[in-house]
Amino acid sequence: MLCKRIPSSLALLAVLAGCSSVETPEAPAPQPAEPHAGCQAEALPGLLGEPATAERVELARQQSGARSVRVLAPGDAVTLDYDSQRLNIDIDEAELIQRLSCG
């Protein structure tokens, strides 16, 4: 009778062992970003009031260090997602740059 319970007990033990967790050492804390890495909109004050031409928008993206750029006109729908690597360029009805920000 005991011999019949051993295989089922071993099977149950194997199943339970698969459900257990093993602690692993903690991963190292992420390193802080470099102070000048990413988008730096404050590096572009000379662009305020200038026309938002395709060339000027791309130059602003490059000079700010941003990975991407979006131009926001009055009344444009804007997503609420935050991207620290994105330069936002707000323009007015005349397509003049009114504000530069990252996010």
PDB file of C-alpha atoms in Angstrom:
ATOM      1  CA  MET A   1       0.000   0.000   0.000  1.00  0.00           C
ATOM      2  CA  LEU A   2       2.851   2.371   0.856  1.00  0.00           C
ATOM      3  CA  CYS A   3       4.484   1.564  -2.469  1.00  0.00           C
ATOM      4  CA  LYS A   4       1.417   2.836  -4.337  1.00  0.00           C
ATOM      5  CA  ARG A   5       1.569   6.235  -2.595  1.00  0.00           C
ATOM      6  CA  ILE A   6       5.265   6.896  -3.293  1.00  0.00           C
ATOM      7  CA  PRO A   7       4.913   7.550  -7.070  1.00  0.00           C
ATOM      8  CA  SER A   8       1.923   9.847  -6.562  1.00  0.00           C
ATOM      9  CA  SER A   9       3.717  11.639  -3.728  1.00  0.00           C
ATOM     10  CA  LEU A  10       6.775  12.141  -5.941  1.00  0.00           C
ATOM     11  CA  ALA A  11       4.580  13.491  -8.739  1.00  0.00           C
ATOM     12  CA  LEU A  12       2.937  15.931  -6.322  1.00  0.00           C
ATOM     13  CA  LEU A  13       6.343  16.975  -5.016  1.00  0.00           C
ATOM     14  CA  ALA A  14       7.557  17.644  -8.581  1.00  0.00           C
ATOM     15  CA  VAL A  15       4.511  19.799  -9.317  1.00  0.00           C
ATOM     16  CA  LEU A  16       4.942  21.791  -6.120  1.00  0.00           C
ATOM     17  CA  ALA A  17       8.655  22.275  -6.798  1.00  0.00           C
ATOM     18  CA  GLY A  18       7.767  23.822 -10.149  1.00  0.00           C
ATOM     19  CA  CYS A  19       5.535  26.334  -8.388  1.00  0.00           C
ATOM     20  CA  SER A  20       8.160  27.462  -5.922  1.00  0.00           C
ATOM     21  CA  SER A  21      10.200  30.575  -6.478  1.00  0.00           C
ATOM     22  CA  VAL A  22      13.904  31.013  -6.048  1.00  0.00           C
ATOM     23  CA  GLU A  23      15.178  34.323  -4.802  1.00  0.00           C
ATOM     24  CA  THR A  24      17.717  35.946  -7.026  1.00  0.00           C
ATOM     25  CA  PRO A  25      20.064  38.740  -6.045  1.00  0.00           C
ATOM     26  CA  GLU A  26      18.688  42.205  -6.625  1.00  0.00           C
ATOM     27  CA  ALA A  27      19.588  43.871  -9.874  1.00  0.00           C
ATOM     28  CA  PRO A  28      21.839  46.884  -9.560  1.00  0.00           C
ATOM     29  CA  ALA A  29      20.059  50.213  -9.270  1.00  0.00           C
ATOM     30  CA  PRO A  30      19.707  52.049 -12.584  1.00  0.00           C
ATOM     31  CA  GLN A  31      22.303  54.696 -13.151  1.00  0.00           C
ATOM     32  CA  PRO A  32      21.033  58.282 -13.270  1.00  0.00           C
ATOM     33  CA  ALA A  33      20.943  59.838 -16.691  1.00  0.00           C
ATOM     34  CA  GLU A  34      23.687  62.174 -17.678  1.00  0.00           C
ATOM     35  CA  PRO A  35      22.743  65.775 -16.906  1.00  0.00           C
ATOM     36  CA  HIS A  36      22.928  66.789 -20.577  1.00  0.00           C
ATOM     37  CA  ALA A  37      21.411  63.645 -22.060  1.00  0.00           C
ATOM     38  CA  GLY A  38      18.078  63.912 -23.846  1.00  0.00           C
ATOM     39  CA  CYS A  39      15.973  66.891 -24.772  1.00  0.00           C
ATOM     40  CA  GLN A  40      17.187  70.329 -23.673  1.00  0.00           C
ATOM     41  CA  ALA A  41      14.594  72.879 -24.845  1.00  0.00           C
ATOM     42  CA  GLU A  42      16.262  75.676 -22.880  1.00  0.00           C
ATOM     43  CA  ALA A  43      19.151  75.502 -25.362  1.00  0.00           C
ATOM     44  CA  LEU A  44      16.933  77.060 -28.059  1.00  0.00           C
ATOM     45  CA  PRO A  45      15.773  80.520 -26.868  1.00  0.00           C
ATOM     46  CA  GLY A  46      16.709  82.174 -30.177  1.00  0.00           C
ATOM     47  CA  LEU A  47      13.959  80.344 -32.038  1.00  0.00           C
ATOM     48  CA  LEU A  48      11.009  82.034 -30.348  1.00  0.00           C
ATOM     49  CA  GLY A  49       9.084  84.165 -32.821  1.00  0.00           C
ATOM     50  CA  GLU A  50      10.756  82.510 -35.820  1.00  0.00           C
ATOM     51  CA  PRO A  51       8.776  80.714 -38.565  1.00  0.00           C
ATOM     52  CA  ALA A  52       8.466  76.955 -37.990  1.00  0.00           C
ATOM     53  CA  THR A  53       9.893  75.774 -41.305  1.00  0.00           C
ATOM     54  CA  ALA A  54      10.765  72.102 -41.802  1.00  0.00           C
ATOM     55  CA  GLU A  55      14.476  72.963 -41.780  1.00  0.00           C
ATOM     56  CA  ARG A  56      14.190  75.029 -38.588  1.00  0.00           C
ATOM     57  CA  VAL A  57      12.169  72.303 -36.829  1.00  0.00           C
ATOM     58  CA  GLU A  58      14.781  69.661 -37.679  1.00  0.00           C
ATOM     59  CA  LEU A  59      17.618  71.962 -36.633  1.00  0.00           C
ATOM     60  CA  ALA A  60      15.838  72.605 -33.311  1.00  0.00           C
ATOM     61  CA  ARG A  61      15.482  68.856 -32.777  1.00  0.00           C
ATOM     62  CA  GLN A  62      19.179  68.318 -33.400  1.00  0.00           C
ATOM     63  CA  GLN A  63      20.327  71.241 -31.262  1.00  0.00           C
ATOM     64  CA  SER A  64      18.074  70.238 -28.353  1.00  0.00           C
ATOM     65  CA  GLY A  65      19.366  66.660 -28.383  1.00  0.00           C
ATOM     66  CA  ALA A  66      15.823  65.305 -28.725  1.00  0.00           C
ATOM     67  CA  ARG A  67      15.145  61.996 -30.442  1.00  0.00           C
ATOM     68  CA  SER A  68      11.842  63.228 -31.940  1.00  0.00           C
ATOM     69  CA  VAL A  69       9.878  66.428 -32.417  1.00  0.00           C
ATOM     70  CA  ARG A  70       6.238  67.405 -32.744  1.00  0.00           C
ATOM     71  CA  VAL A  71       4.825  70.730 -33.862  1.00  0.00           C
ATOM     72  CA  LEU A  72       1.621  71.749 -32.106  1.00  0.00           C
ATOM     73  CA  ALA A  73      -0.681  74.299 -33.714  1.00  0.00           C
ATOM     74  CA  PRO A  74      -3.618  75.967 -31.942  1.00  0.00           C
ATOM     75  CA  GLY A  75      -6.509  73.508 -31.685  1.00  0.00           C
ATOM     76  CA  ASP A  76      -4.393  70.414 -32.402  1.00  0.00           C
ATOM     77  CA  ALA A  77      -5.300  67.279 -30.480  1.00  0.00           C
ATOM     78  CA  VAL A  78      -2.424  66.350 -28.192  1.00  0.00           C
ATOM     79  CA  THR A  79      -1.771  62.990 -26.609  1.00  0.00           C
ATOM     80  CA  LEU A  80      -0.966  62.977 -22.898  1.00  0.00           C
ATOM     81  CA  ASP A  81       1.944  60.564 -23.171  1.00  0.00           C
ATOM     82  CA  TYR A  82       5.187  61.948 -21.802  1.00  0.00           C
ATOM     83  CA  ASP A  83       8.418  61.374 -23.705  1.00  0.00           C
ATOM     84  CA  SER A  84      11.481  63.040 -22.218  1.00  0.00           C
ATOM     85  CA  GLN A  85      13.259  62.542 -25.551  1.00  0.00           C
ATOM     86  CA  ARG A  86      10.696  64.565 -27.554  1.00  0.00           C
ATOM     87  CA  LEU A  87      10.839  68.284 -28.343  1.00  0.00           C
ATOM     88  CA  ASN A  88       7.440  70.016 -28.511  1.00  0.00           C
ATOM     89  CA  ILE A  89       7.228  73.162 -30.617  1.00  0.00           C
ATOM     90  CA  ASP A  90       4.076  75.235 -30.075  1.00  0.00           C
ATOM     91  CA  ILE A  91       3.233  77.561 -32.950  1.00  0.00           C
ATOM     92  CA  ASP A  92       0.564  80.215 -33.486  1.00  0.00           C
ATOM     93  CA  GLU A  93      -1.810  80.724 -36.427  1.00  0.00           C
ATOM     94  CA  ALA A  94       0.968  82.417 -38.403  1.00  0.00           C
ATOM     95  CA  GLU A  95       3.209  79.350 -37.809  1.00  0.00           C
ATOM     96  CA  LEU A  96       5.613  81.315 -35.617  1.00  0.00           C
ATOM     97  CA  ILE A  97       7.291  79.438 -32.758  1.00  0.00           C
ATOM     98  CA  GLN A  98       5.705  80.484 -29.455  1.00  0.00           C
ATOM     99  CA  ARG A  99       7.038  77.901 -26.999  1.00  0.00           C
ATOM    100  CA  LEU A 100       9.580  75.081 -26.818  1.00  0.00           C
ATOM    101  CA  SER A 101       9.338  72.275 -24.288  1.00  0.00           C
ATOM    102  CA  CYS A 102      10.354  68.676 -23.786  1.00  0.00           C
ATOM    103  CA  GLY A 103       7.957  65.883 -23.039  1.00  0.00           C
TER     104      GLY A 103
END
